[in-house]
JSON list of C-alpha atoms in Angstrom, two decimals:
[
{"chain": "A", "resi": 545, "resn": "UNK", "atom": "CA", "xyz": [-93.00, 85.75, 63.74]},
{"chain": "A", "resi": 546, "resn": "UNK", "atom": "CA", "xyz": [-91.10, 88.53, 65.16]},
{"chain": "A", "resi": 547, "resn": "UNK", "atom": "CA", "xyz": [-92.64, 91.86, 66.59]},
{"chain": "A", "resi": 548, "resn": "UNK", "atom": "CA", "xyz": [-90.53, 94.93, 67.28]},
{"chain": "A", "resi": 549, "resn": "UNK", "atom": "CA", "xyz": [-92.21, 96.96, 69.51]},
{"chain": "A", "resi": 550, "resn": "UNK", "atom": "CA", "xyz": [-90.75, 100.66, 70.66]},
{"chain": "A", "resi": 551, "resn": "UNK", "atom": "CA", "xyz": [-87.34, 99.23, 69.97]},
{"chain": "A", "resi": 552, "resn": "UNK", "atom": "CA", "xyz": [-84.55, 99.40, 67.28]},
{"chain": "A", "resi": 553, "resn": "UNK", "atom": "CA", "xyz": [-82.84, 96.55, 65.55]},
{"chain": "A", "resi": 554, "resn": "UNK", "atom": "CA", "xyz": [-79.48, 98.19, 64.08]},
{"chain": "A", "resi": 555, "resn": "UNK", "atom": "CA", "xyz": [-76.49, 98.01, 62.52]},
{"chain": "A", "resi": 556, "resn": "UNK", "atom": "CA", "xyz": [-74.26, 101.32, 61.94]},
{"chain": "A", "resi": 557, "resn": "UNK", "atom": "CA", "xyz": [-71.11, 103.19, 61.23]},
{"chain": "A", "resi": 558, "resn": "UNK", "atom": "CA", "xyz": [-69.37, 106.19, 61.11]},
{"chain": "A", "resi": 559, "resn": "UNK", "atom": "CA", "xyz": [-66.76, 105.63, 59.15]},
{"chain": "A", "resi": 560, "resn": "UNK", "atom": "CA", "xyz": [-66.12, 102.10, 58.36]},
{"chain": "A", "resi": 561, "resn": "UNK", "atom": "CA", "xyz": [-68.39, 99.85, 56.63]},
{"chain": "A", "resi": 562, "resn": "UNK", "atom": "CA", "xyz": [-71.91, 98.89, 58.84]},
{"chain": "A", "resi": 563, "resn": "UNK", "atom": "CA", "xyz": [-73.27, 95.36, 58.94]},
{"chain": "A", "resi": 564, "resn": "UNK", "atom": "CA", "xyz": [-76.21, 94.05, 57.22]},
{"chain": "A", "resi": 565, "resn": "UNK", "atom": "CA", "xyz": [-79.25, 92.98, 58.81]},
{"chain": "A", "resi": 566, "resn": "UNK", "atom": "CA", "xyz": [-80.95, 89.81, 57.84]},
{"chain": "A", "resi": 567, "resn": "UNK", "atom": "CA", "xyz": [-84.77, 88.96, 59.15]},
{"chain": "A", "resi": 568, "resn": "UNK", "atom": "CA", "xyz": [-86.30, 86.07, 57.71]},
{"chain": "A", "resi": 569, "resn": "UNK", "atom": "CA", "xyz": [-89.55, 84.67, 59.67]},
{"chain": "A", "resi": 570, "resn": "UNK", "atom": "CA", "xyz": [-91.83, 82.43, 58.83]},
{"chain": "A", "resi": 571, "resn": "UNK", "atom": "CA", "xyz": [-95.31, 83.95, 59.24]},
{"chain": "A", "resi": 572, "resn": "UNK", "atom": "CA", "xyz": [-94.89, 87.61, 59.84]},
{"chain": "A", "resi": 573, "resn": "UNK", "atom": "CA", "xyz": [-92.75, 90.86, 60.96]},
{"chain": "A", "resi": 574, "resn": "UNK", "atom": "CA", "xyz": [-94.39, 93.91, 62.84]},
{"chain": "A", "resi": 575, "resn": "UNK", "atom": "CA", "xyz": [-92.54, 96.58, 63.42]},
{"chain": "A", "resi": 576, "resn": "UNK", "atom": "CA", "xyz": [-94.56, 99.45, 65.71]},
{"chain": "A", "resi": 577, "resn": "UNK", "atom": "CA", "xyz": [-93.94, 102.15, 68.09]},
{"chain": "A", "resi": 578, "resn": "UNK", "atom": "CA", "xyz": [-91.06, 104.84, 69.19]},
{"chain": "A", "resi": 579, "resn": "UNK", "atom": "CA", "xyz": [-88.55, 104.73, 71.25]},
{"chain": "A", "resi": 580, "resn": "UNK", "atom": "CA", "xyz": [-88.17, 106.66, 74.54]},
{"chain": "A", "resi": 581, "resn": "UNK", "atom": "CA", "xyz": [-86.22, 109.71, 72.66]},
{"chain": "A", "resi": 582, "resn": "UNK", "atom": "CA", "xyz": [-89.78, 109.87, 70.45]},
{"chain": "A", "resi": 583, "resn": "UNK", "atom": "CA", "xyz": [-87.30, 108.53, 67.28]},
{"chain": "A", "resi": 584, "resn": "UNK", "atom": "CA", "xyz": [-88.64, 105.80, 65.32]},
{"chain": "A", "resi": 585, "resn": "UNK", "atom": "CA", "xyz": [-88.34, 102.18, 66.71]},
{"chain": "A", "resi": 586, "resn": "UNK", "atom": "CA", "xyz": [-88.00, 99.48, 63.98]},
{"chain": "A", "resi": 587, "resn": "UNK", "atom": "CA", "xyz": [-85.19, 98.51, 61.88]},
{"chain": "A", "resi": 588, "resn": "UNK", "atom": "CA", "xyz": [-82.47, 100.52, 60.81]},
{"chain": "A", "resi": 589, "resn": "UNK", "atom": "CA", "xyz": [-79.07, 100.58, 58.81]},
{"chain": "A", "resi": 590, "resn": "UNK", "atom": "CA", "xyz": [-77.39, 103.91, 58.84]},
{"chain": "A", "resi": 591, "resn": "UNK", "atom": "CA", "xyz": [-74.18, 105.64, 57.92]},
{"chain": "A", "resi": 592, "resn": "UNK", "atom": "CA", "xyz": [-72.22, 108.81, 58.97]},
{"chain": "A", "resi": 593, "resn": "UNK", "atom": "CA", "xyz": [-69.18, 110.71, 59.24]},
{"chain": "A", "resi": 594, "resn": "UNK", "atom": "CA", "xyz": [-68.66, 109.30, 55.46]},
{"chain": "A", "resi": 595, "resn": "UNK", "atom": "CA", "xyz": [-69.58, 105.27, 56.33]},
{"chain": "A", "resi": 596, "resn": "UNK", "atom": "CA", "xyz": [-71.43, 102.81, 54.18]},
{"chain": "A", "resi": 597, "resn": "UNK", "atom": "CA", "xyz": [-74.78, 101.78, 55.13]},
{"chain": "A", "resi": 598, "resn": "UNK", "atom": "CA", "xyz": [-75.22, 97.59, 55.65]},
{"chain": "A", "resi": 599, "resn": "UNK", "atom": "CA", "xyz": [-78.33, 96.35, 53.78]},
{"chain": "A", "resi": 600, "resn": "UNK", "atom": "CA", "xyz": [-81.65, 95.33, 55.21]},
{"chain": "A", "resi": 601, "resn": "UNK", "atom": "CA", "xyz": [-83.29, 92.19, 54.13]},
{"chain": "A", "resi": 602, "resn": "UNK", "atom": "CA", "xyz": [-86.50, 91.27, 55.11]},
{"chain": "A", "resi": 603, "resn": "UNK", "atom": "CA", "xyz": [-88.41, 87.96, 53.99]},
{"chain": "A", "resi": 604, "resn": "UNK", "atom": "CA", "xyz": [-91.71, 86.75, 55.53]},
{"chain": "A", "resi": 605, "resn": "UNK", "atom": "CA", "xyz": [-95.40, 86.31, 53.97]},
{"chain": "A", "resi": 606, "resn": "UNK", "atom": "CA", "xyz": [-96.56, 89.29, 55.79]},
{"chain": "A", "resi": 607, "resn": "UNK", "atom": "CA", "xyz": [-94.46, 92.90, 56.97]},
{"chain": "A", "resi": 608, "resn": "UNK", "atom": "CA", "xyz": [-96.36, 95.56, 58.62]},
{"chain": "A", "resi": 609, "resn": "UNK", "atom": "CA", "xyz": [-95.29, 98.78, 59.65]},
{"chain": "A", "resi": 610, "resn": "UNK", "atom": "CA", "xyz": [-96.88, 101.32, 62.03]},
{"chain": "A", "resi": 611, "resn": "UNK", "atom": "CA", "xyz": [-97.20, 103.24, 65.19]},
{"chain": "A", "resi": 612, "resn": "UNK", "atom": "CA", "xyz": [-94.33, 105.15, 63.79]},
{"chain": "A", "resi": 613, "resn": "UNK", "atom": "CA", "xyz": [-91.73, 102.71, 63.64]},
{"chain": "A", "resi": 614, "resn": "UNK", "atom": "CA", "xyz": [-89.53, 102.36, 60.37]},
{"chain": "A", "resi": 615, "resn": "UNK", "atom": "CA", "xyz": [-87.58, 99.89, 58.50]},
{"chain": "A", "resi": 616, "resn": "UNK", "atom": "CA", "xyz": [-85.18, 102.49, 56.78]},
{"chain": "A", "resi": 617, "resn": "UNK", "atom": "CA", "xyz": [-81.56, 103.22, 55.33]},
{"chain": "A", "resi": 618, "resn": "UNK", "atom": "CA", "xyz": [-79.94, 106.48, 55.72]},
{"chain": "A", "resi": 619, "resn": "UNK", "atom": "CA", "xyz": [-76.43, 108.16, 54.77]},
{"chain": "A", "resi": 620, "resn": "UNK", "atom": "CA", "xyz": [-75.73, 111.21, 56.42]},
{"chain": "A", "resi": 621, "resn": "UNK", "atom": "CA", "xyz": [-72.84, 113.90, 56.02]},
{"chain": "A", "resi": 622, "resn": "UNK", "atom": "CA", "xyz": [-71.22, 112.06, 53.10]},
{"chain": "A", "resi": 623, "resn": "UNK", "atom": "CA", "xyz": [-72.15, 108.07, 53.70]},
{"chain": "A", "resi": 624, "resn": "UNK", "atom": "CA", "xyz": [-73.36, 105.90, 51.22]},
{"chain": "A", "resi": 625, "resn": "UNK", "atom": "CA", "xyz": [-76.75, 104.58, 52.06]},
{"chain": "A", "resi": 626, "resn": "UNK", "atom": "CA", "xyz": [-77.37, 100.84, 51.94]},
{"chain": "A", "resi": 627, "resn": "UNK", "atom": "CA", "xyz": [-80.24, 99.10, 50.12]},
{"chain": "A", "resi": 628, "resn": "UNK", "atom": "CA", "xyz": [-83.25, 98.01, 51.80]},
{"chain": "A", "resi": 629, "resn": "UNK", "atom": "CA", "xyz": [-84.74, 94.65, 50.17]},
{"chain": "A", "resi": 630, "resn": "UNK", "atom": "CA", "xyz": [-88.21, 93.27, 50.69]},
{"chain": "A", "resi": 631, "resn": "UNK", "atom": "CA", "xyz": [-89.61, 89.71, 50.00]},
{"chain": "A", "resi": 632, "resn": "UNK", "atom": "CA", "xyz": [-92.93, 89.93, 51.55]},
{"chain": "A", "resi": 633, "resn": "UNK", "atom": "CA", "xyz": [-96.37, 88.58, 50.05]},
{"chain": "A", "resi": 634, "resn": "UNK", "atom": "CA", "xyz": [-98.30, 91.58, 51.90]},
{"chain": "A", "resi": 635, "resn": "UNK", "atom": "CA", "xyz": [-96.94, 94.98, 53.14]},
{"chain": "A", "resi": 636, "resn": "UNK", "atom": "CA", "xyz": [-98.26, 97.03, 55.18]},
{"chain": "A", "resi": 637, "resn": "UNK", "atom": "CA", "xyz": [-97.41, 100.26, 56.07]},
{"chain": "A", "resi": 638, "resn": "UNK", "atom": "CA", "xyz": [-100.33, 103.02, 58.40]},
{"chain": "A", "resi": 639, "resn": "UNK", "atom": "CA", "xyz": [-99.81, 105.27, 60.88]},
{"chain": "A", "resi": 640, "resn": "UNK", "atom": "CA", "xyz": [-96.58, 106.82, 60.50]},
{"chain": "A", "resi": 641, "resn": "UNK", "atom": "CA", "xyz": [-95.05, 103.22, 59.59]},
{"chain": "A", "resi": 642, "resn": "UNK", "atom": "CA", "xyz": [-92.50, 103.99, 56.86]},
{"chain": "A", "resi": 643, "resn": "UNK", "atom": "CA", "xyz": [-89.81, 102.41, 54.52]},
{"chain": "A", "resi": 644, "resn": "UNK", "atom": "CA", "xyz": [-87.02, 104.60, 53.52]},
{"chain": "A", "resi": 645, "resn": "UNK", "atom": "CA", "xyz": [-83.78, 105.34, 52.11]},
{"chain": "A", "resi": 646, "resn": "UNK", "atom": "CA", "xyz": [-82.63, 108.73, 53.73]},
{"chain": "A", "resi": 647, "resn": "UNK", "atom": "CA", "xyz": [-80.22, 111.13, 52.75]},
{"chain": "A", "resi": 648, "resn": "UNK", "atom": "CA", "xyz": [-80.07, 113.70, 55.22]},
{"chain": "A", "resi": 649, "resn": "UNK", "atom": "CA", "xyz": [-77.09, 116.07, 54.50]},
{"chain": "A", "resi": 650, "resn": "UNK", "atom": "CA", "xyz": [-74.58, 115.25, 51.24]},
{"chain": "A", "resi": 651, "resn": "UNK", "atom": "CA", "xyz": [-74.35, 111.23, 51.56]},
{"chain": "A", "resi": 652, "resn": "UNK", "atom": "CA", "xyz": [-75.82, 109.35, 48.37]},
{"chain": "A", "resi": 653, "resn": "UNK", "atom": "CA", "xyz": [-78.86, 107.40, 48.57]},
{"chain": "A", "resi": 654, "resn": "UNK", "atom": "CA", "xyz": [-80.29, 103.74, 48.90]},
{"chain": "A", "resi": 655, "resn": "UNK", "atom": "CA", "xyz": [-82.29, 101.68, 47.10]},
{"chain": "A", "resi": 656, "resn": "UNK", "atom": "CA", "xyz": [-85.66, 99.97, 48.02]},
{"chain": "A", "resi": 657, "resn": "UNK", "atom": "CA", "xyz": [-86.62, 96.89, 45.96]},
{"chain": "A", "resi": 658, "resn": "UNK", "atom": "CA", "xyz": [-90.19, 94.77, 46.61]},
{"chain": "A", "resi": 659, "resn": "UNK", "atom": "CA", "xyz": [-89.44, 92.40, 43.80]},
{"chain": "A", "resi": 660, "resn": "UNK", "atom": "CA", "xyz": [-92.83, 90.43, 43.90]},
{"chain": "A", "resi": 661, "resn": "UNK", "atom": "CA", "xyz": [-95.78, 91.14, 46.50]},
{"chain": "A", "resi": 662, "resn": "UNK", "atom": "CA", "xyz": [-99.12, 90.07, 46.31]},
{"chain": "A", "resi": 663, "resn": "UNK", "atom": "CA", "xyz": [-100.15, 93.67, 48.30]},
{"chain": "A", "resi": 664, "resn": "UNK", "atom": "CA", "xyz": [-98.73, 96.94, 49.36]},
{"chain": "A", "resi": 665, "resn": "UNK", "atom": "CA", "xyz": [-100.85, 99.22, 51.34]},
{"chain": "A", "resi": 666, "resn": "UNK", "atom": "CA", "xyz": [-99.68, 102.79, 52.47]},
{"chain": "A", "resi": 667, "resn": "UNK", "atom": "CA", "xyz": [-102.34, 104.34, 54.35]},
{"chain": "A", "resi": 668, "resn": "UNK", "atom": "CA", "xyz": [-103.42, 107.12, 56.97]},
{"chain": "A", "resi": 669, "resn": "UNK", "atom": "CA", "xyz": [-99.85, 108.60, 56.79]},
{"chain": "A", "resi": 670, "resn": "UNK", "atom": "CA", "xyz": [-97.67, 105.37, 56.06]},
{"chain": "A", "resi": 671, "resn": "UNK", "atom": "CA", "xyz": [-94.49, 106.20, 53.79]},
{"chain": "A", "resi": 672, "resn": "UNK", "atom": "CA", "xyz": [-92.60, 104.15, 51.29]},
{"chain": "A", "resi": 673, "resn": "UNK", "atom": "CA", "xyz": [-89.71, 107.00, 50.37]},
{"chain": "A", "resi": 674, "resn": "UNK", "atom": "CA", "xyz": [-86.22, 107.39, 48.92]},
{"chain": "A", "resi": 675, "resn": "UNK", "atom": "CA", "xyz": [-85.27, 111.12, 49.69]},
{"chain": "A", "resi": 676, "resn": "UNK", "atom": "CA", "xyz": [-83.03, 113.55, 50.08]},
{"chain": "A", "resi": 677, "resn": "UNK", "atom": "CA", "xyz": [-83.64, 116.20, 52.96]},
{"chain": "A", "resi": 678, "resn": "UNK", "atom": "CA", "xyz": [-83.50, 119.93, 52.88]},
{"chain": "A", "resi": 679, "resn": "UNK", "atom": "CA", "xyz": [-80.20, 122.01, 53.25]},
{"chain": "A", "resi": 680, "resn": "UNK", "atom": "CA", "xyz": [-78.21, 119.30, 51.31]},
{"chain": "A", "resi": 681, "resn": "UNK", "atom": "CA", "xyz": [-76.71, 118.28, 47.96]},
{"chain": "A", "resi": 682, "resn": "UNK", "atom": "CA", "xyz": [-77.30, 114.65, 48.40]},
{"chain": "A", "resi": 683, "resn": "UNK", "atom": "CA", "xyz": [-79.08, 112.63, 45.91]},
{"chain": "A", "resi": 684, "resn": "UNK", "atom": "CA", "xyz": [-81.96, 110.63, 46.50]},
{"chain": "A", "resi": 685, "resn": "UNK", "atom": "CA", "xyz": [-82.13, 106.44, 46.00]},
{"chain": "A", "resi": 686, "resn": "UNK", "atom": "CA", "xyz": [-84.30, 104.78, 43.86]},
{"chain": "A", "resi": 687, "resn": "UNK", "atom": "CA", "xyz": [-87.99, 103.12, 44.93]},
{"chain": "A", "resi": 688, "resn": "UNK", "atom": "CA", "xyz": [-88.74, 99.77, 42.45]},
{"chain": "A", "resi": 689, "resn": "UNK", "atom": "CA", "xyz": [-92.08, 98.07, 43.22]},
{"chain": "A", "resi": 690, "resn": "UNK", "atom": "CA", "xyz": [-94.09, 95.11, 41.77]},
{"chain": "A", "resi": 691, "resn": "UNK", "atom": "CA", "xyz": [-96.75, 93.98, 43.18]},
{"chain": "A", "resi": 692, "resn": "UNK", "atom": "CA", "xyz": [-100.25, 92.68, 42.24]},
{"chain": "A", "resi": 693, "resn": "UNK", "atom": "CA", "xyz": [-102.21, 94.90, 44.02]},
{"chain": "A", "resi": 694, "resn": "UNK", "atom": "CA", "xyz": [-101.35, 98.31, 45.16]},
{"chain": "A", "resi": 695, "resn": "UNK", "atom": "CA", "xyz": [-103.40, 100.72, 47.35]},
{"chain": "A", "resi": 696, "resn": "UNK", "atom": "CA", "xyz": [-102.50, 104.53, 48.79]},
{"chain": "A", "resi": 697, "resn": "UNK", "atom": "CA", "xyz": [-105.12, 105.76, 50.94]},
{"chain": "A", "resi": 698, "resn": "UNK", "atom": "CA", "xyz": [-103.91, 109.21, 52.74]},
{"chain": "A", "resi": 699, "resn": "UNK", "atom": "CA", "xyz": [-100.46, 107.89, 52.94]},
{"chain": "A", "resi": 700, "resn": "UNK", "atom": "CA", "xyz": [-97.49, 108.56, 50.05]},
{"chain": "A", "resi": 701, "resn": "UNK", "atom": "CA", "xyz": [-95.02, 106.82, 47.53]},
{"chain": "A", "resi": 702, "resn": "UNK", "atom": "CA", "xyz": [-92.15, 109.34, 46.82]},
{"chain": "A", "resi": 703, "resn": "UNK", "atom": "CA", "xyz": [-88.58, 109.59, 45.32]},
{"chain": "A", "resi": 704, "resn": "UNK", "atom": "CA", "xyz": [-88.00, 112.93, 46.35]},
{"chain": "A", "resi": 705, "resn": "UNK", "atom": "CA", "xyz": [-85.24, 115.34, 46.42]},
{"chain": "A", "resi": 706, "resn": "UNK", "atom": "CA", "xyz": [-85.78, 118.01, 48.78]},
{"chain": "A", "resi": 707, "resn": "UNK", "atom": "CA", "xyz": [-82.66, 119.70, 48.34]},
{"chain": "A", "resi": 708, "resn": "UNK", "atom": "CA", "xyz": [-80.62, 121.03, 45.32]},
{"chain": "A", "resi": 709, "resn": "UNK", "atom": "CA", "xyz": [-79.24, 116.91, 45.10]},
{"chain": "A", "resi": 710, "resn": "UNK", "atom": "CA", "xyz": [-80.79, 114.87, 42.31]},
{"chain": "A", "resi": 711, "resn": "UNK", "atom": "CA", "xyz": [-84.49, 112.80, 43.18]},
{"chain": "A", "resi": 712, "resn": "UNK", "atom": "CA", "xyz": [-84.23, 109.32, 43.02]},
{"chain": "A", "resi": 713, "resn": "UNK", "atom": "CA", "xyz": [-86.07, 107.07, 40.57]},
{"chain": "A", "resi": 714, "resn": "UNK", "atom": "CA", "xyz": [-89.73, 105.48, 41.32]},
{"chain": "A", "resi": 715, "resn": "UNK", "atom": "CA", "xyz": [-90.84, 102.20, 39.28]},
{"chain": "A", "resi": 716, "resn": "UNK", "atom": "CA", "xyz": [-94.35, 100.96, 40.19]},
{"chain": "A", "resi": 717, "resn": "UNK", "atom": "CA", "xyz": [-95.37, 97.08, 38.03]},
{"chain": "A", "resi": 718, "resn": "UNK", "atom": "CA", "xyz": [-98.86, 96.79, 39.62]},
{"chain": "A", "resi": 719, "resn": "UNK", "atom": "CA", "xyz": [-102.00, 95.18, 38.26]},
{"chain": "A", "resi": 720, "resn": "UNK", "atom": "CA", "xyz": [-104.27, 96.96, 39.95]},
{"chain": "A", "resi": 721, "resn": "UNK", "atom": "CA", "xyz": [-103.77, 100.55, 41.89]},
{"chain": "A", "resi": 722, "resn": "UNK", "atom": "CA", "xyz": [-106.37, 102.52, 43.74]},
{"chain": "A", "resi": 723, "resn": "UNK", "atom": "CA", "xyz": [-105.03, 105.75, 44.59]}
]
């Protein structure tokens, strides 16, 4: 198992070409909590200055997210955003917890893929989003989901551009969904 708690796994750039982070455990990964500056803790990949984001791979039966924290990619100025990739049998994601693909200013977004769950939760405020922020002309990534069972409960699921760049894509495969 591994537990992040009020800290930040990273890898970044500002101009060059950021690492890739690789977590693979074998019963569970909780990511919860800020860190002293009150920004997220969690996992992170990020680009600036015109950099390329690394990727984020995560693989374990069971990810929850909360308190906050994040597992995200983000571009910002003109970086490329990387992907973020999640084998997990049950995800969680409450109280803040979020997965995302940022673009901030004019970079391009990421991707998030959960190829084959069992569950995904988002709940009281969780977020599983690929946008674009205000004030920029960045494009949004792309959000592709399949899972058996899918449930939002006061949280949200968005590709979302909130500036005049394009919104990503969003492609939910779910058996079941109570929203």
């Amino acid at each position: 198992s591994l537990t992040v708690q009020n800290s930040l796994i990273t890898a970044s750039t500002r101009r060059g070409i950021a690492g890739d982070v690789f977590i693979q455990a074998s019963q569970s990964v909780r990511l919860s909590g800020l860190l002293p500056n009150a920004k997220p803790g969690g996992i992170l990949a990020e680009a600036s200055a015109g950099g390329r984001a690394g990727t984020v791979n995560i693989t374990t039966p069971s990810l929850t997210i909360d308190a906050g924290a994040q597992a995200a990619v983000s571009s910002t100025q003109t970086g490329i955003a990387g992907d973020l990739n999640i084998e997990a049998a049950a995800v969680s994601l409450s109280n803040n917890g979020r997965l995302a693909a940022d673009t901030p200013v004019n970079g391009i977004g990421g991707r998030i893929e959960i190829p084959s769950s069992q569950s995904i939760g988002v709940s009281n405020g969780g977020r599983l989003i690929a946008q674009a922020r205000p004030g920029g002309t960045g494009s949004a990534g792309r959000l592709d989901l399949n899972t058996i069972e899918l449930l939002v409960d006061g949280g949200q699921i968005a590709a979302s551009s909130e500036g005049s760049g394009n919104a990503g894509d969003l492609t939910i495969f779910t058996g079941t969904a109570e929203i």
